[in-house]
Structure formats: C-alpha cells, structure tokens
Amino acid sequence: MRFDTVIIGGGLSGLVCGIDLAKQGKRCVIISAGQSALHFSSGSFDLLNALPDGTPVGSPLDVLEDLALQSPGHPYVKLGGERMKALAGMVPVFFREAGVVVEGNGCCNHFRVTPMGTLKPTWLTLEGYSWVKAEGGSLPWKKAVVLNVAGFLDFYPAFIADELNKRGVACVVRLFNMDALSHLRKSPSEMRSANIARVFEKQENLEVLGRILKKEAGDAEVVFLPAVFGLERRDSLAFLRQALGREVLVLPTLPPSVPGIHTQLQLRKYFQECGGVYMLGDNVLRAEIEGHRVKRVYSYNHGDIPFVADDVVLATGSFFSQGLIAEPGRVYEPVFGLDVDSLESREQWFDLNFFHKQAYQSFGVKTDGMFRGMKQGVALDNLYVAGAVLGGFDAVKEGCGGGVSILTALAVANQIIDKHK
C-alpha cells in the first residue's frame, strides 16, 4: 500500500501530525493499535510547568534559555525558541478548526481545577472546564453547588467543596438520580464516566438533567458537574448553561476521561475529513531499512503486504503505549530498533521514593535536530519521531507532556512539507 506518509501511533501526537500533513495535501495513513493516553486526559494540555531543577514556571515561552542550560537534549531546545513560540501560537486555532475549542495561551500558564479540587498550572484547557488565572487569587464566585451522579465513585465532590470553601466560596454538595442511569447501577464497573456520558448523548436525557440543574442550583452562581457528558456531541454544555441561565462548569474525573475520548474522536474525525486513512486495531511489527531510509513497514493485520511511503513518523508513545519496552537489562524501541537514551544500570532507572524524580521518565528515542530517528548513531533520512516516545524530558515533573506531543508533531509535519517543496 502506497502513501505519502505512514504515521505509526494514533494518539495526540500522531493525529496532530496527520491532520497537519493531510490539510496540506499529503496522503497519510495512521496505524493505531488502540486506545491512547488521551483516554486518561485531564482536559488540559501542559506546555511547561517547571524547569528540570524544580523551579516553577509561570511563563513557559520566557524560560527557554534556562531550559537549554539545564536540559540541552530537551525537545523544546531542539525546536528552538522562535519556532516553539510560532508553533505554540498556532495550536488554539489548529484545535478549533478540528472541533476542539481550548482556552489559554503560551505566554502565561493558568490553573486548572483538579479532580481533588486543588489547582495545577497548565497551558490549554478545553472550553467549559474549570480554571482560574492565578493560583493565589480569589475565585470569581461567592456561592457554588457541586452536583454529582448518585453512586458515581470516580468523582470526589466533598474534596472539591472543601477546597472551594477554603478559598472563600460557600459550596454545597448535592446528588441527583435519573431513571436513564438505573441500568448502570446493576454493576459497579458500569458506573463509569464514559458509560454515563453515553446516556447524555440523547437529547431527552440532557433535558432531564437541565431540569435537575434548575431544581438543585438554588441561589448558587455556578454549578460544577463531573465530566460525564459531551462524549461525541459538542453542544451539551451550552445546552445546560442555557437551561439553567447561569454558569455551568465541568471538572475532570478519574479515568476513563470523557474530555480525552472526545478530543480523540474529534481529531480522528477531522483527520479523516481531511482525507487521511485511520487504521484502528493494527500493530506495526517491523520495518525494512536500506541505505539509511525506511523502505517498507509491515503490520500484524496486513502480513506480507507492506506499507510504502516517502516518509514515516514514529509516534507510538512511551512505556504506557509500548512505544518503548523495558526488559531487566535494557530499554529498547521495538519497531525500528532505534537508539534509546537511557541508563545502563537498572538501579539508576528509578527512585524508591515514588514521589521523587524517576529517571526512566526521561528515557526515549534519540533524534537529531530535525527529529529524525537515530539508528547506530546515524539519522535515518525519512523516519521522524514525535511525542512521548522522544527522550530528554520528564513529562511528570516538568509538566510538558501535552506540549511536547503537540509541538513536535507540528514540527515534524513542517519538516516533511518543507522537504518536498
């Protein structure tokens, strides 16, 4: 099968890269094994929350020189300051065109409300999800209601109300029930966010929820709901706000993540509308490399029928997605056998204190300055690497996972387009 570009991995990075290429006329295929890390998303994307030494970051685009000094191999350092700023500025419009509306900018982090009611810095947050401009500032409400589905255990309204009360918001917790949700209570495993969200895909159930909001809101200025609607439809929150006549905001739950699934579905849909081919449920097993070029790629479902393309993008994610594999004595990249930035001694991979920095979090594929994958110290001419499979950054401690996935994907797409002009 012949394509202009084969993208291995259908998560955030693979979809962003594929969309950007398809919009510019490239015939692309995304080969995806299944669910991506978006299914665990908070509804926000981080750009850079802290430097490697732990220094908090308020304005990510203003600290790139410090980042380069502390972590010369960081993907942002390879992007360079000007290119990173340009790409970061494009992202909100890029997502809006794909049907995913986000709030925020790269000049200054804002603070999202976590499932426990605390505040964490972030870059972009999905429209309708709760956030504030400053961590120490006062909240814009005096009275609030946190409304939860009775029996839904992946949302903690008492913790959220407690945090809001500490910040001067008089907050109460209320529960609601609906006949349409009764079948989910037959098994505790069914009362999950994605299953509840499917119930609210139906207009009649959303209308019932609107009436419940009117009843339970009282004199509150804002009602907080768990993220259990808007799986596919994009108008759920607007409908509820109109029904109540006041502010309705959404808070993330424990996984599965409705905002993450929604984002994945919207990006996939837009990629296909742009002419891309999305092959779900297939694994790339191996590749043939000749003269520092990837010639053919073979997948499980297609057997001996190869994928042939001018360029290949590796966006398989890290350990979680099996883009990297760890064995007792080594870490390796399973498709191409690319060079991996890691440590030899297994004892150096981790810290026994779970909350300390873990070295393995920064393991990943080595690339040159153009994000071309390295094999035995040589960059492959037509193999590009993007997203979490890259090495040189710690997404957990630095708070940069979303930004690395998005910006490196856009950078790789630009490299491919420019190469063939």
Short mmCIF file of C-alpha atoms in Angstrom, two decimals:
data_model
loop_
_atom_site.label_atom_id
_atom_site.label_comp_id
_atom_site.label_asym_id
_atom_site.label_seq_id
_atom_site.Cartn_x
_atom_site.Cartn_y
_atom_site.Cartn_z
CA MET A 1 0.00 0.00 0.00
CA ARG A 2 1.42 3.33 -1.08
CA PHE A 3 1.09 6.57 0.89
CA ASP A 4 2.99 9.83 1.09
CA THR A 5 3.39 9.41 4.86
CA VAL A 6 2.87 6.49 7.23
CA ILE A 7 2.27 7.54 10.84
CA ILE A 8 2.69 4.84 13.48
CA GLY A 9 0.56 5.71 16.51
CA GLY A 10 -2.92 7.19 16.68
CA GLY A 11 -2.72 9.24 19.86
CA LEU A 12 -2.42 13.00 20.26
CA SER A 13 0.93 13.36 18.51
CA GLY A 14 0.09 11.05 15.60
CA LEU A 15 -3.27 12.72 14.98
CA VAL A 16 -1.89 16.26 15.13
CA CYS A 17 0.89 15.37 12.70
CA GLY A 18 -1.51 13.54 10.40
CA ILE A 19 -4.01 16.40 10.34
CA ASP A 20 -1.35 18.99 9.54
CA LEU A 21 0.02 16.86 6.69
CA ALA A 22 -3.41 15.93 5.31
CA LYS A 23 -4.51 19.58 5.32
CA GLN A 24 -1.55 20.34 3.06
CA GLY A 25 -2.40 17.62 0.56
CA LYS A 26 -0.34 14.70 1.79
CA ARG A 27 -1.90 11.24 1.54
CA CYS A 28 -1.45 9.88 5.06
CA VAL A 29 -2.29 6.72 6.94
CA ILE A 30 -2.30 6.42 10.73
CA ILE A 31 -1.80 2.90 12.06
CA SER A 32 -3.14 2.72 15.60
CA ALA A 33 -3.03 -0.22 17.99
CA GLY A 34 -5.96 1.04 20.09
CA GLN A 35 -6.61 3.43 22.96
CA SER A 36 -4.10 6.20 23.57
CA ALA A 37 -3.09 8.15 26.65
CA LEU A 38 -5.81 10.68 25.76
CA HIS A 39 -8.21 8.29 27.49
CA PHE A 40 -6.52 9.40 30.74
CA SER A 41 -6.52 13.13 29.95
CA SER A 42 -7.40 15.84 32.49
CA GLY A 43 -9.00 18.00 29.81
CA SER A 44 -5.91 20.23 29.77
CA PHE A 45 -2.60 20.29 27.92
CA ASP A 46 0.60 21.37 29.71
CA LEU A 47 3.35 23.31 27.95
CA LEU A 48 5.94 23.70 30.73
CA ASN A 49 5.12 23.92 34.43
CA ALA A 50 8.59 23.54 35.94
CA LEU A 51 12.24 23.52 34.92
CA PRO A 52 14.23 20.29 35.40
CA ASP A 53 15.62 21.66 38.69
CA GLY A 54 12.08 22.07 40.02
CA THR A 55 11.76 25.85 39.58
CA PRO A 56 8.08 26.68 38.91
CA VAL A 57 7.34 28.25 35.53
CA GLY A 58 4.66 30.88 35.05
CA SER A 59 5.52 31.97 31.51
CA PRO A 60 6.78 28.94 29.55
CA LEU A 61 7.99 30.82 26.49
CA ASP A 62 10.18 33.12 28.59
CA VAL A 63 12.36 30.43 30.19
CA LEU A 64 13.68 28.57 27.14
CA GLU A 65 17.26 29.76 27.72
CA ASP A 66 17.19 28.38 31.26
CA LEU A 67 15.72 25.14 29.95
CA ALA A 68 18.52 24.83 27.40
CA LEU A 69 21.15 25.22 30.13
CA GLN A 70 19.56 22.60 32.39
CA SER A 71 18.43 20.10 29.74
CA PRO A 72 20.26 20.53 26.40
CA GLY A 73 18.56 17.46 24.89
CA HIS A 74 15.01 18.59 25.66
CA PRO A 75 12.67 18.50 22.62
CA TYR A 76 11.89 22.20 23.16
CA VAL A 77 15.59 23.02 22.91
CA LYS A 78 15.73 21.18 19.57
CA LEU A 79 12.74 23.18 18.38
CA GLY A 80 14.44 26.45 19.25
CA GLY A 81 12.82 29.47 20.85
CA GLU A 82 11.41 31.18 17.77
CA ARG A 83 9.99 28.03 16.23
CA MET A 84 8.49 26.93 19.53
CA LYS A 85 6.77 30.29 20.01
CA ALA A 86 5.41 30.22 16.47
CA LEU A 87 4.08 26.68 16.79
CA ALA A 88 2.57 27.31 20.24
CA GLY A 89 0.72 30.32 18.86
CA MET A 90 -0.84 28.18 16.12
CA VAL A 91 -2.24 25.50 18.40
CA PRO A 92 -5.51 27.08 19.65
CA VAL A 93 -6.61 27.82 16.08
CA PHE A 94 -5.48 24.38 14.92
CA PHE A 95 -7.62 22.70 17.57
CA ARG A 96 -10.60 24.97 16.94
CA GLU A 97 -10.58 24.01 13.26
CA ALA A 98 -10.63 20.37 14.34
CA GLY A 99 -13.67 20.96 16.55
CA VAL A 100 -11.80 21.08 19.86
CA VAL A 101 -12.13 24.52 21.47
CA VAL A 102 -9.44 25.35 24.04
CA GLU A 103 -8.73 28.32 26.30
CA GLY A 104 -5.34 29.70 27.30
CA ASN A 105 -2.05 30.73 25.65
CA GLY A 106 1.65 30.05 25.86
CA CYS A 107 2.55 33.43 27.33
CA CYS A 108 1.23 32.62 30.79
CA ASN A 109 0.08 29.42 32.46
CA HIS A 110 -3.35 29.37 34.05
CA PHE A 111 -4.52 26.99 36.78
CA ARG A 112 -6.95 24.15 36.21
CA VAL A 113 -9.07 22.63 38.95
CA THR A 114 -8.08 19.00 39.52
CA PRO A 115 -10.41 16.11 40.42
CA MET A 116 -9.45 16.71 44.07
CA GLY A 117 -10.29 20.42 43.95
CA THR A 118 -6.70 21.66 44.02
CA LEU A 119 -5.11 23.92 41.42
CA LYS A 120 -2.39 22.89 38.95
CA PRO A 121 -0.72 25.01 36.27
CA THR A 122 -1.44 24.25 32.64
CA TRP A 123 -1.29 25.70 29.12
CA LEU A 124 -4.60 24.99 27.36
CA THR A 125 -7.88 23.79 28.85
CA LEU A 126 -10.94 22.56 27.00
CA GLU A 127 -13.75 25.09 26.86
CA GLY A 128 -16.15 24.71 29.77
CA TYR A 129 -13.65 23.08 32.11
CA SER A 130 -12.93 24.99 35.29
CA TRP A 131 -9.78 27.10 35.57
CA VAL A 132 -8.57 30.34 37.14
CA LYS A 133 -5.91 32.83 36.07
CA ALA A 134 -3.81 32.92 39.24
CA GLU A 135 -3.16 30.27 41.88
CA GLY A 136 -3.30 32.65 44.83
CA GLY A 137 -6.05 34.90 43.53
CA SER A 138 -9.64 34.95 44.74
CA LEU A 139 -12.20 32.87 42.89
CA PRO A 140 -14.92 34.72 40.95
CA TRP A 141 -17.86 33.10 42.79
CA LYS A 142 -19.41 33.50 46.23
CA LYS A 143 -21.80 30.53 46.17
CA ALA A 144 -21.43 27.24 44.31
CA VAL A 145 -23.00 23.80 44.05
CA VAL A 146 -21.07 20.64 43.22
CA LEU A 147 -23.57 18.24 41.69
CA ASN A 148 -22.73 14.56 41.29
CA VAL A 149 -24.47 11.47 39.96
CA ALA A 150 -25.63 9.31 42.86
CA GLY A 151 -23.40 6.24 43.02
CA PHE A 152 -20.67 7.63 40.76
CA LEU A 153 -17.46 6.91 42.68
CA ASP A 154 -14.83 8.35 40.31
CA PHE A 155 -15.59 11.93 41.34
CA TYR A 156 -14.94 13.43 44.79
CA PRO A 157 -17.33 16.34 45.41
CA ALA A 158 -16.58 16.54 49.15
CA PHE A 159 -12.88 17.23 48.48
CA ILE A 160 -13.77 19.77 45.81
CA ALA A 161 -16.25 21.56 48.07
CA ASP A 162 -13.70 21.62 50.89
CA GLU A 163 -11.09 23.28 48.68
CA LEU A 164 -13.60 25.81 47.36
CA ASN A 165 -14.72 26.65 50.89
CA LYS A 166 -11.08 27.25 51.86
CA ARG A 167 -10.90 29.80 49.04
CA GLY A 168 -13.94 31.71 50.21
CA VAL A 169 -16.63 30.08 48.08
CA ALA A 170 -19.67 28.87 50.03
CA CYS A 171 -20.05 25.46 48.43
CA VAL A 172 -22.52 22.62 48.97
CA VAL A 173 -22.64 19.10 47.54
CA ARG A 174 -25.78 17.62 46.06
CA LEU A 175 -26.55 14.29 44.36
CA PHE A 176 -29.01 13.54 41.60
CA ASN A 177 -30.54 10.43 40.09
CA MET A 178 -32.30 9.62 36.82
CA ASP A 179 -34.24 6.65 35.51
CA ALA A 180 -32.00 6.60 32.44
CA LEU A 181 -29.00 5.83 34.66
CA SER A 182 -30.58 2.98 36.61
CA HIS A 183 -29.25 0.22 34.33
CA LEU A 184 -25.67 1.30 35.09
CA ARG A 185 -26.14 0.54 38.79
CA LYS A 186 -26.55 -3.18 38.18
CA SER A 187 -22.76 -3.46 38.32
CA PRO A 188 -20.25 -1.08 39.96
CA SER A 189 -17.98 -1.49 36.93
CA GLU A 190 -20.67 0.04 34.69
CA MET A 191 -20.99 3.30 36.65
CA ARG A 192 -18.07 4.91 34.83
CA SER A 193 -17.78 8.33 33.20
CA ALA A 194 -17.82 7.14 29.60
CA ASN A 195 -20.91 4.98 30.16
CA ILE A 196 -22.75 7.84 31.88
CA ALA A 197 -21.74 10.16 29.04
CA ARG A 198 -23.35 7.83 26.51
CA VAL A 199 -26.64 8.27 28.37
CA PHE A 200 -26.36 12.04 28.00
CA GLU A 201 -25.73 11.80 24.27
CA LYS A 202 -29.53 11.52 23.99
CA GLN A 203 -31.30 14.87 23.94
CA GLU A 204 -34.17 13.74 26.17
CA ASN A 205 -31.74 12.77 28.95
CA LEU A 206 -29.89 16.06 28.65
CA GLU A 207 -33.21 17.87 29.01
CA VAL A 208 -33.93 15.95 32.21
CA LEU A 209 -30.51 16.98 33.54
CA GLY A 210 -31.31 20.59 32.67
CA ARG A 211 -34.44 20.43 34.82
CA ILE A 212 -32.44 18.85 37.66
CA LEU A 213 -29.94 21.72 37.49
CA LYS A 214 -32.73 24.26 37.91
CA LYS A 215 -34.02 22.40 40.95
CA GLU A 216 -30.67 21.84 42.68
CA ALA A 217 -28.82 25.07 41.88
CA GLY A 218 -30.67 27.22 44.41
CA ASP A 219 -29.09 30.67 44.58
CA ALA A 220 -25.62 29.46 43.56
CA GLU A 221 -23.76 31.48 40.95
CA VAL A 222 -22.14 28.41 39.44
CA VAL A 223 -22.82 24.68 39.28
CA PHE A 224 -19.91 22.26 38.96
CA LEU A 225 -20.56 18.94 37.24
CA PRO A 226 -18.31 15.91 36.71
CA ALA A 227 -17.09 15.40 33.14
CA VAL A 228 -19.75 12.85 32.24
CA PHE A 229 -21.24 14.36 29.11
CA GLY A 230 -20.04 15.60 25.72
CA LEU A 231 -18.56 12.31 24.55
CA GLU A 232 -19.37 12.99 20.90
CA ARG A 233 -21.78 15.90 20.81
CA ARG A 234 -20.26 19.34 21.24
CA ASP A 235 -23.30 21.31 22.40
CA SER A 236 -24.02 19.61 25.75
CA LEU A 237 -22.52 22.30 27.98
CA ALA A 238 -24.09 25.16 26.02
CA PHE A 239 -27.49 23.48 26.33
CA LEU A 240 -27.13 23.06 30.11
CA ARG A 241 -25.99 26.66 30.56
CA GLN A 242 -28.97 27.89 28.60
CA ALA A 243 -31.33 25.65 30.58
CA LEU A 244 -30.01 26.94 33.92
CA GLY A 245 -29.43 30.53 32.89
CA ARG A 246 -26.23 30.60 34.92
CA GLU A 247 -22.66 29.38 34.76
CA VAL A 248 -22.14 25.62 34.49
CA LEU A 249 -18.55 24.35 34.64
CA VAL A 250 -17.07 20.89 34.28
CA LEU A 251 -14.48 19.18 36.47
CA PRO A 252 -12.39 16.17 35.39
CA THR A 253 -12.98 12.74 36.89
CA LEU A 254 -10.80 9.70 37.29
CA PRO A 255 -10.29 7.75 34.02
CA PRO A 256 -11.72 6.91 31.60
CA SER A 257 -11.56 10.54 30.55
CA VAL A 258 -14.60 11.86 28.69
CA PRO A 259 -12.74 15.03 27.56
CA GLY A 260 -9.83 12.90 26.37
CA ILE A 261 -12.06 10.49 24.45
CA HIS A 262 -13.96 13.44 22.98
CA THR A 263 -10.70 15.04 21.86
CA GLN A 264 -9.51 11.80 20.27
CA LEU A 265 -12.81 11.28 18.45
CA GLN A 266 -12.88 14.86 17.15
CA LEU A 267 -9.26 14.78 15.96
CA ARG A 268 -9.75 11.41 14.29
CA LYS A 269 -12.93 12.60 12.58
CA TYR A 270 -11.20 15.74 11.32
CA PHE A 271 -8.19 13.77 10.10
CA GLN A 272 -10.49 11.56 8.04
CA GLU A 273 -12.40 14.59 6.74
CA CYS A 274 -9.06 15.97 5.54
CA GLY A 275 -8.54 12.79 3.52
CA GLY A 276 -6.49 10.73 5.95
CA VAL A 277 -6.84 6.97 6.43
CA TYR A 278 -7.10 5.73 10.04
CA MET A 279 -6.44 2.03 10.64
CA LEU A 280 -7.52 1.10 14.15
CA GLY A 281 -6.56 -2.16 15.85
CA ASP A 282 -3.35 -2.86 13.96
CA ASN A 283 0.25 -3.13 15.20
CA VAL A 284 3.36 -2.29 13.22
CA LEU A 285 5.76 -5.17 13.79
CA ARG A 286 8.85 -4.43 11.75
CA ALA A 287 10.41 -2.37 9.00
CA GLU A 288 12.96 -2.79 6.23
CA ILE A 289 15.72 -0.19 6.13
CA GLU A 290 18.03 0.28 3.15
CA GLY A 291 20.68 2.95 2.82
CA HIS A 292 19.53 4.90 5.88
CA ARG A 293 15.95 5.02 4.58
CA VAL A 294 12.84 3.18 5.72
CA LYS A 295 11.64 1.35 2.62
CA ARG A 296 8.78 -0.78 3.88
CA VAL A 297 6.72 -1.14 7.05
CA TYR A 298 4.86 -4.33 7.98
CA SER A 299 1.89 -4.65 10.31
CA TYR A 300 0.19 -7.57 12.04
CA ASN A 301 -3.11 -7.30 10.16
CA HIS A 302 -1.57 -6.88 6.72
CA GLY A 303 1.02 -9.64 6.98
CA ASP A 304 3.37 -9.66 3.99
CA ILE A 305 1.68 -6.66 2.35
CA PRO A 306 3.96 -3.71 3.18
CA PHE A 307 3.21 -0.04 3.70
CA VAL A 308 5.43 2.03 1.42
CA ALA A 309 5.83 5.79 1.88
CA ASP A 310 8.16 8.70 1.23
CA ASP A 311 8.26 9.43 4.95
CA VAL A 312 7.45 7.59 8.17
CA VAL A 313 6.54 9.17 11.52
CA LEU A 314 7.02 7.25 14.77
CA ALA A 315 4.50 8.50 17.36
CA THR A 316 3.96 5.35 19.40
CA GLY A 317 4.16 6.89 22.87
CA SER A 318 6.31 5.80 25.78
CA PHE A 319 6.19 2.72 28.02
CA PHE A 320 2.44 3.05 28.61
CA SER A 321 1.70 2.59 24.90
CA GLN A 322 4.58 0.16 24.31
CA GLY A 323 6.43 2.64 22.15
CA LEU A 324 9.30 1.78 24.48
CA ILE A 325 9.84 -1.66 26.01
CA ALA A 326 11.72 -2.27 29.25
CA GLU A 327 13.44 -5.58 30.00
CA PRO A 328 15.52 -6.35 33.11
CA GLY A 329 18.71 -5.12 31.48
CA ARG A 330 17.70 -2.74 28.70
CA VAL A 331 15.15 -0.34 27.24
CA TYR A 332 14.50 -0.58 23.51
CA GLU A 333 12.30 0.74 20.70
CA PRO A 334 10.57 -2.33 19.20
CA VAL A 335 9.75 -1.39 15.58
CA PHE A 336 12.96 0.05 14.12
CA GLY A 337 15.50 -0.74 16.84
CA LEU A 338 16.33 2.95 17.19
CA ASP A 339 18.92 4.26 19.62
CA VAL A 340 17.40 4.94 23.04
CA ASP A 341 18.61 7.48 25.57
CA SER A 342 18.61 5.50 28.84
CA LEU A 343 20.88 4.36 31.68
CA GLU A 344 22.75 1.07 31.73
CA SER A 345 22.24 0.11 35.36
CA ARG A 346 18.65 -0.78 36.20
CA GLU A 347 19.14 0.55 39.74
CA GLN A 348 19.58 4.01 38.21
CA TRP A 349 16.24 3.89 36.40
CA PHE A 350 14.11 4.66 39.43
CA ASP A 351 13.98 6.12 42.92
CA LEU A 352 12.42 4.05 45.69
CA ASN A 353 10.51 7.13 46.82
CA PHE A 354 7.56 7.17 44.44
CA PHE A 355 7.22 10.96 44.60
CA HIS A 356 10.84 11.68 43.70
CA LYS A 357 12.03 12.22 40.15
CA GLN A 358 12.17 8.91 38.27
CA ALA A 359 14.98 8.66 35.71
CA TYR A 360 13.05 6.33 33.40
CA GLN A 361 10.52 9.09 32.74
CA SER A 362 13.10 10.87 30.57
CA PHE A 363 14.11 7.77 28.58
CA GLY A 364 13.26 7.84 24.90
CA VAL A 365 14.38 7.62 21.30
CA LYS A 366 17.40 9.65 20.24
CA THR A 367 16.95 12.06 17.33
CA ASP A 368 18.93 14.70 15.51
CA GLY A 369 17.93 18.36 15.42
CA MET A 370 15.30 17.63 12.75
CA PHE A 371 13.67 14.93 14.91
CA ARG A 372 14.91 12.17 12.63
CA GLY A 373 15.34 8.88 14.45
CA MET A 374 18.90 7.67 15.10
CA LYS A 375 19.99 4.08 14.47
CA GLN A 376 23.52 3.10 15.43
CA GLY A 377 24.41 6.77 15.66
CA VAL A 378 23.15 7.70 12.18
CA ALA A 379 19.93 9.61 11.43
CA LEU A 380 17.53 7.81 9.10
CA ASP A 381 16.68 10.12 6.20
CA ASN A 382 12.90 9.62 6.16
CA LEU A 383 12.00 8.50 9.69
CA TYR A 384 10.76 11.21 12.03
CA VAL A 385 9.92 10.87 15.72
CA ALA A 386 7.33 12.86 17.67
CA GLY A 387 5.63 12.86 21.05
CA ALA A 388 6.13 10.81 24.19
CA VAL A 389 8.48 8.28 22.57
CA LEU A 390 11.13 11.02 22.45
CA GLY A 391 13.79 11.21 25.14
CA GLY A 392 15.18 14.15 27.06
CA PHE A 393 12.17 15.34 29.06
CA ASP A 394 10.20 14.35 32.14
CA ALA A 395 6.51 14.92 31.42
CA VAL A 396 5.50 14.32 35.04
CA LYS A 397 7.96 16.56 36.89
CA GLU A 398 8.27 19.24 34.20
CA GLY A 399 4.60 19.28 33.21
CA CYS A 400 5.29 19.34 29.48
CA GLY A 401 3.79 16.14 28.06
CA GLY A 402 0.98 17.70 26.05
CA GLY A 403 3.17 20.45 24.68
CA VAL A 404 5.91 18.05 23.58
CA SER A 405 3.37 15.81 21.86
CA ILE A 406 1.67 18.66 20.01
CA LEU A 407 4.63 20.87 19.12
CA THR A 408 6.97 18.10 17.97
CA ALA A 409 4.15 16.67 15.83
CA LEU A 410 3.65 20.04 14.14
CA ALA A 411 7.41 20.47 13.74
CA VAL A 412 7.76 17.06 12.09
CA ALA A 413 4.86 17.80 9.74
CA ASN A 414 6.54 21.07 8.75
CA GLN A 415 9.86 19.28 8.17
CA ILE A 416 8.17 16.81 5.83
CA ILE A 417 6.29 19.51 3.91
CA ASP A 418 9.38 21.70 3.54
CA LYS A 419 11.48 18.76 2.36
CA HIS A 420 9.20 18.06 -0.59
CA LYS A 421 8.63 21.64 -1.74
#
